[in-house]
């Protein structure tokens, strides 16, 4: 029997031990992890047939299962690697979309004084030409931001997401 420590928050195995005490010590010693985020599972474990990091929490919430059972260790490791890249890509994409939104907000905030000036000019000139022109620029910032977000959102490969340049200007 083996004792496997599983992090519920990251959904990953973090250790393999010969006894429960060592596994629980690891769970308690992980600096940023709350002990309640850790699960120690006693189970039969064969390192020749099961890649440790392929183990996932079973639907019962207290045991682990290998969704890649029947595959070689190398195939299991590759599957886990690919799953991790997809998860990292999803997180990176969300982070980059937030950065795009912040860039658009910053560009719009930088133009606030221009809108005030445009209103003053239109008041003096008796028309709305300056406000219309400034509104068009502000809309182009929003449109460009949306286009960049859509282009990023269409990407699925981790390397494409990682290398995607989120900077834009009008």
PDB file of C-alpha atoms in Angstrom:
ATOM      1  CA  UNK A   1       0.000   0.000   0.000  1.00  0.00           C
ATOM      2  CA  UNK A   2       1.018   3.564  -0.665  1.00  0.00           C
ATOM      3  CA  UNK A   3      -0.093   6.859   0.776  1.00  0.00           C
ATOM      4  CA  UNK A   4      -0.559   9.551  -1.826  1.00  0.00           C
ATOM      5  CA  UNK A   5      -0.957  13.210  -0.964  1.00  0.00           C
ATOM      6  CA  UNK A   6      -3.348  15.027  -3.266  1.00  0.00           C
ATOM      7  CA  UNK A   7      -3.875  18.789  -3.469  1.00  0.00           C
ATOM      8  CA  UNK A   8      -7.593  19.438  -3.880  1.00  0.00           C
ATOM      9  CA  UNK A   9      -7.076  23.047  -4.927  1.00  0.00           C
ATOM     10  CA  UNK A  10      -4.641  22.327  -7.762  1.00  0.00           C
ATOM     11  CA  UNK A  11      -6.186  18.926  -8.520  1.00  0.00           C
ATOM     12  CA  UNK A  12      -2.757  17.278  -8.518  1.00  0.00           C
ATOM     13  CA  UNK A  13      -0.850  14.606  -6.657  1.00  0.00           C
ATOM     14  CA  UNK A  14       2.016  16.066  -4.661  1.00  0.00           C
ATOM     15  CA  UNK A  15       3.643  13.136  -2.914  1.00  0.00           C
ATOM     16  CA  UNK A  16       3.996   9.395  -2.520  1.00  0.00           C
ATOM     17  CA  UNK A  17       4.789   7.888   0.890  1.00  0.00           C
ATOM     18  CA  UNK A  18       5.147   4.570   2.641  1.00  0.00           C
ATOM     19  CA  UNK A  19       3.099   5.642   5.663  1.00  0.00           C
ATOM     20  CA  UNK A  20       0.267   7.992   6.511  1.00  0.00           C
ATOM     21  CA  UNK A  21       2.288  10.015   9.023  1.00  0.00           C
ATOM     22  CA  UNK A  22       4.838  11.121   6.408  1.00  0.00           C
ATOM     23  CA  UNK A  23       2.069  11.981   3.959  1.00  0.00           C
ATOM     24  CA  UNK A  24       0.232  14.031   6.586  1.00  0.00           C
ATOM     25  CA  UNK A  25       3.470  15.781   7.552  1.00  0.00           C
ATOM     26  CA  UNK A  26       3.889  16.872   3.944  1.00  0.00           C
ATOM     27  CA  UNK A  27       0.301  18.072   3.843  1.00  0.00           C
ATOM     28  CA  UNK A  28       0.854  20.118   7.003  1.00  0.00           C
ATOM     29  CA  UNK A  29       4.248  21.477   5.924  1.00  0.00           C
ATOM     30  CA  UNK A  30       3.325  22.900   2.535  1.00  0.00           C
ATOM     31  CA  UNK A  31       3.681  26.614   3.151  1.00  0.00           C
ATOM     32  CA  UNK A  32       0.848  28.159   1.124  1.00  0.00           C
ATOM     33  CA  UNK A  33      -1.496  25.210   1.182  1.00  0.00           C
ATOM     34  CA  UNK A  34      -4.244  24.930   3.720  1.00  0.00           C
ATOM     35  CA  UNK A  35      -4.292  21.429   5.241  1.00  0.00           C
ATOM     36  CA  UNK A  36      -7.969  21.218   4.313  1.00  0.00           C
ATOM     37  CA  UNK A  37      -6.869  21.491   0.677  1.00  0.00           C
ATOM     38  CA  UNK A  38      -4.880  18.274   1.059  1.00  0.00           C
ATOM     39  CA  UNK A  39      -6.130  14.730   0.917  1.00  0.00           C
ATOM     40  CA  UNK A  40      -4.135  11.660   1.916  1.00  0.00           C
ATOM     41  CA  UNK A  41      -5.288   8.550   0.103  1.00  0.00           C
ATOM     42  CA  UNK A  42      -4.221   4.992   0.927  1.00  0.00           C
ATOM     43  CA  UNK A  43      -4.250   2.830  -2.172  1.00  0.00           C
ATOM     44  CA  UNK A  44      -2.492   0.148  -4.152  1.00  0.00           C
ATOM     45  CA  UNK A  45       0.031   1.890  -6.339  1.00  0.00           C
ATOM     46  CA  UNK A  46       2.295   0.313  -8.944  1.00  0.00           C
ATOM     47  CA  UNK A  47       4.839   2.774 -10.358  1.00  0.00           C
ATOM     48  CA  UNK A  48       5.404   0.419 -13.298  1.00  0.00           C
ATOM     49  CA  UNK A  49       1.828   0.837 -14.535  1.00  0.00           C
ATOM     50  CA  UNK A  50       0.634   4.153 -13.069  1.00  0.00           C
ATOM     51  CA  UNK A  51       2.168   7.556 -13.588  1.00  0.00           C
ATOM     52  CA  UNK A  52       1.764   9.248 -10.194  1.00  0.00           C
ATOM     53  CA  UNK A  53       0.694  12.611 -11.609  1.00  0.00           C
ATOM     54  CA  UNK A  54      -1.975  10.999 -13.794  1.00  0.00           C
ATOM     55  CA  UNK A  55      -4.044  10.215 -10.702  1.00  0.00           C
ATOM     56  CA  UNK A  56      -7.141  12.362 -10.269  1.00  0.00           C
ATOM     57  CA  UNK A  57      -9.785  12.600  -7.588  1.00  0.00           C
ATOM     58  CA  UNK A  58     -12.558  10.093  -8.213  1.00  0.00           C
ATOM     59  CA  UNK A  59     -16.217  11.079  -8.195  1.00  0.00           C
ATOM     60  CA  UNK A  60     -16.585   9.786  -4.619  1.00  0.00           C
ATOM     61  CA  UNK A  61     -14.289  12.614  -3.469  1.00  0.00           C
ATOM     62  CA  UNK A  62     -12.096  10.389  -1.297  1.00  0.00           C
ATOM     63  CA  UNK A  63     -10.251   8.078  -3.672  1.00  0.00           C
ATOM     64  CA  UNK A  64      -7.988   8.516  -6.667  1.00  0.00           C
ATOM     65  CA  UNK A  65      -8.314   7.035 -10.128  1.00  0.00           C
ATOM     66  CA  UNK A  66      -6.205   7.014 -13.241  1.00  0.00           C
ATOM     67  CA  UNK A  67      -8.128   8.348 -16.239  1.00  0.00           C
ATOM     68  CA  UNK A  68      -5.272   7.107 -18.430  1.00  0.00           C
ATOM     69  CA  UNK A  69      -5.167   3.544 -17.093  1.00  0.00           C
ATOM     70  CA  UNK A  70      -4.096   1.029 -19.702  1.00  0.00           C
ATOM     71  CA  UNK A  71      -1.625   3.408 -21.323  1.00  0.00           C
ATOM     72  CA  UNK A  72       2.130   3.185 -20.909  1.00  0.00           C
ATOM     73  CA  UNK A  73       3.837   5.405 -18.357  1.00  0.00           C
ATOM     74  CA  UNK A  74       5.159   7.554 -21.208  1.00  0.00           C
ATOM     75  CA  UNK A  75       1.681   7.884 -22.727  1.00  0.00           C
ATOM     76  CA  UNK A  76       0.244   8.800 -19.327  1.00  0.00           C
ATOM     77  CA  UNK A  77       2.977  11.397 -18.783  1.00  0.00           C
ATOM     78  CA  UNK A  78       2.335  12.876 -22.232  1.00  0.00           C
ATOM     79  CA  UNK A  79      -1.403  13.016 -21.585  1.00  0.00           C
ATOM     80  CA  UNK A  80      -0.871  14.784 -18.245  1.00  0.00           C
ATOM     81  CA  UNK A  81       1.580  17.209 -19.873  1.00  0.00           C
ATOM     82  CA  UNK A  82      -0.954  18.030 -22.594  1.00  0.00           C
ATOM     83  CA  UNK A  83      -3.755  18.479 -20.050  1.00  0.00           C
ATOM     84  CA  UNK A  84      -1.548  20.822 -18.025  1.00  0.00           C
ATOM     85  CA  UNK A  85      -0.721  22.874 -21.127  1.00  0.00           C
ATOM     86  CA  UNK A  86      -4.400  23.243 -21.948  1.00  0.00           C
ATOM     87  CA  UNK A  87      -5.120  24.377 -18.372  1.00  0.00           C
ATOM     88  CA  UNK A  88      -2.182  26.809 -18.418  1.00  0.00           C
ATOM     89  CA  UNK A  89      -3.309  28.134 -21.793  1.00  0.00           C
ATOM     90  CA  UNK A  90      -6.807  28.749 -20.459  1.00  0.00           C
ATOM     91  CA  UNK A  91      -5.451  30.647 -17.446  1.00  0.00           C
ATOM     92  CA  UNK A  92      -3.010  32.593 -19.600  1.00  0.00           C
ATOM     93  CA  UNK A  93      -5.763  33.484 -22.053  1.00  0.00           C
ATOM     94  CA  UNK A  94      -7.960  34.830 -19.226  1.00  0.00           C
ATOM     95  CA  UNK A  95      -5.046  36.855 -17.888  1.00  0.00           C
ATOM     96  CA  UNK A  96      -4.248  38.307 -21.308  1.00  0.00           C
ATOM     97  CA  UNK A  97      -7.891  39.183 -21.953  1.00  0.00           C
ATOM     98  CA  UNK A  98      -7.932  41.067 -18.665  1.00  0.00           C
ATOM     99  CA  UNK A  99      -4.739  42.899 -19.738  1.00  0.00           C
ATOM    100  CA  UNK A 100      -6.373  43.843 -23.065  1.00  0.00           C
ATOM    101  CA  UNK A 101      -9.359  45.263 -21.195  1.00  0.00           C
ATOM    102  CA  UNK A 102      -7.050  47.237 -18.904  1.00  0.00           C
ATOM    103  CA  UNK A 103      -5.139  48.594 -21.920  1.00  0.00           C
ATOM    104  CA  UNK A 104      -8.388  49.765 -23.520  1.00  0.00           C
ATOM    105  CA  UNK A 105      -9.502  51.352 -20.250  1.00  0.00           C
ATOM    106  CA  UNK A 106      -6.166  53.133 -19.959  1.00  0.00           C
ATOM    107  CA  UNK A 107      -6.367  54.462 -23.523  1.00  0.00           C
ATOM    108  CA  UNK A 108      -9.917  55.673 -22.919  1.00  0.00           C
ATOM    109  CA  UNK A 109      -8.948  57.336 -19.633  1.00  0.00           C
ATOM    110  CA  UNK A 110      -6.043  59.109 -21.354  1.00  0.00           C
ATOM    111  CA  UNK A 111      -8.560  60.662 -23.755  1.00  0.00           C
ATOM    112  CA  UNK A 112     -10.990  62.021 -21.144  1.00  0.00           C
ATOM    113  CA  UNK A 113      -9.495  65.497 -21.275  1.00  0.00           C
ATOM    114  CA  UNK A 114      -9.773  65.451 -25.069  1.00  0.00           C
ATOM    115  CA  UNK A 115     -13.523  64.880 -24.806  1.00  0.00           C
ATOM    116  CA  UNK A 116     -13.836  67.825 -22.422  1.00  0.00           C
ATOM    117  CA  UNK A 117     -11.875  69.966 -24.853  1.00  0.00           C
ATOM    118  CA  UNK A 118     -14.050  68.763 -27.743  1.00  0.00           C
ATOM    119  CA  UNK A 119     -17.206  69.763 -25.837  1.00  0.00           C
ATOM    120  CA  UNK A 120     -15.754  73.213 -25.221  1.00  0.00           C
ATOM    121  CA  UNK A 121     -14.819  73.600 -28.892  1.00  0.00           C
ATOM    122  CA  UNK A 122     -18.263  72.521 -30.020  1.00  0.00           C
ATOM    123  CA  UNK A 123     -19.885  74.967 -27.605  1.00  0.00           C
ATOM    124  CA  UNK A 124     -17.797  77.778 -29.062  1.00  0.00           C
ATOM    125  CA  UNK A 125     -18.342  76.670 -32.661  1.00  0.00           C
ATOM    126  CA  UNK A 126     -22.017  75.855 -32.255  1.00  0.00           C
ATOM    127  CA  UNK A 127     -21.785  72.318 -33.605  1.00  0.00           C
ATOM    128  CA  UNK A 128     -20.832  68.805 -32.475  1.00  0.00           C
ATOM    129  CA  UNK A 129     -17.976  68.085 -34.895  1.00  0.00           C
ATOM    130  CA  UNK A 130     -15.228  67.783 -32.276  1.00  0.00           C
ATOM    131  CA  UNK A 131     -17.289  65.544 -29.958  1.00  0.00           C
ATOM    132  CA  UNK A 132     -18.221  63.324 -32.914  1.00  0.00           C
ATOM    133  CA  UNK A 133     -14.576  63.005 -33.933  1.00  0.00           C
ATOM    134  CA  UNK A 134     -13.457  62.182 -30.392  1.00  0.00           C
ATOM    135  CA  UNK A 135     -16.325  59.713 -29.974  1.00  0.00           C
ATOM    136  CA  UNK A 136     -15.198  57.976 -33.169  1.00  0.00           C
ATOM    137  CA  UNK A 137     -11.683  57.600 -31.753  1.00  0.00           C
ATOM    138  CA  UNK A 138     -13.031  56.235 -28.481  1.00  0.00           C
ATOM    139  CA  UNK A 139     -15.188  53.748 -30.391  1.00  0.00           C
ATOM    140  CA  UNK A 140     -12.190  52.672 -32.459  1.00  0.00           C
ATOM    141  CA  UNK A 141     -10.326  51.902 -29.205  1.00  0.00           C
ATOM    142  CA  UNK A 142     -13.234  49.752 -28.049  1.00  0.00           C
ATOM    143  CA  UNK A 143     -13.491  48.040 -31.432  1.00  0.00           C
ATOM    144  CA  UNK A 144      -9.749  47.353 -31.624  1.00  0.00           C
ATOM    145  CA  UNK A 145      -9.806  45.958 -28.078  1.00  0.00           C
ATOM    146  CA  UNK A 146     -12.661  43.652 -29.057  1.00  0.00           C
ATOM    147  CA  UNK A 147     -10.831  42.528 -32.203  1.00  0.00           C
ATOM    148  CA  UNK A 148      -7.683  41.704 -30.222  1.00  0.00           C
ATOM    149  CA  UNK A 149      -9.737  39.800 -27.611  1.00  0.00           C
ATOM    150  CA  UNK A 150     -11.525  37.844 -30.345  1.00  0.00           C
ATOM    151  CA  UNK A 151      -8.224  36.973 -32.039  1.00  0.00           C
ATOM    152  CA  UNK A 152      -6.811  35.732 -28.721  1.00  0.00           C
ATOM    153  CA  UNK A 153      -9.983  33.849 -27.862  1.00  0.00           C
ATOM    154  CA  UNK A 154      -9.813  31.967 -31.167  1.00  0.00           C
ATOM    155  CA  UNK A 155      -6.408  30.505 -30.265  1.00  0.00           C
ATOM    156  CA  UNK A 156      -6.261  27.022 -28.779  1.00  0.00           C
ATOM    157  CA  UNK A 157      -2.592  26.017 -28.858  1.00  0.00           C
ATOM    158  CA  UNK A 158      -0.583  26.934 -25.763  1.00  0.00           C
ATOM    159  CA  UNK A 159       2.398  28.240 -27.752  1.00  0.00           C
ATOM    160  CA  UNK A 160       0.124  30.486 -29.831  1.00  0.00           C
ATOM    161  CA  UNK A 161      -1.541  31.868 -26.707  1.00  0.00           C
ATOM    162  CA  UNK A 162       1.819  32.394 -24.986  1.00  0.00           C
ATOM    163  CA  UNK A 163       3.306  34.264 -27.949  1.00  0.00           C
ATOM    164  CA  UNK A 164       0.187  36.344 -28.692  1.00  0.00           C
ATOM    165  CA  UNK A 165       0.974  40.073 -28.474  1.00  0.00           C
ATOM    166  CA  UNK A 166      -1.812  41.845 -26.626  1.00  0.00           C
ATOM    167  CA  UNK A 167      -0.544  45.359 -27.294  1.00  0.00           C
ATOM    168  CA  UNK A 168      -2.602  47.470 -29.633  1.00  0.00           C
ATOM    169  CA  UNK A 169      -2.984  51.068 -30.578  1.00  0.00           C
ATOM    170  CA  UNK A 170      -5.283  53.074 -32.777  1.00  0.00           C
TER     171      UNK A 170
END
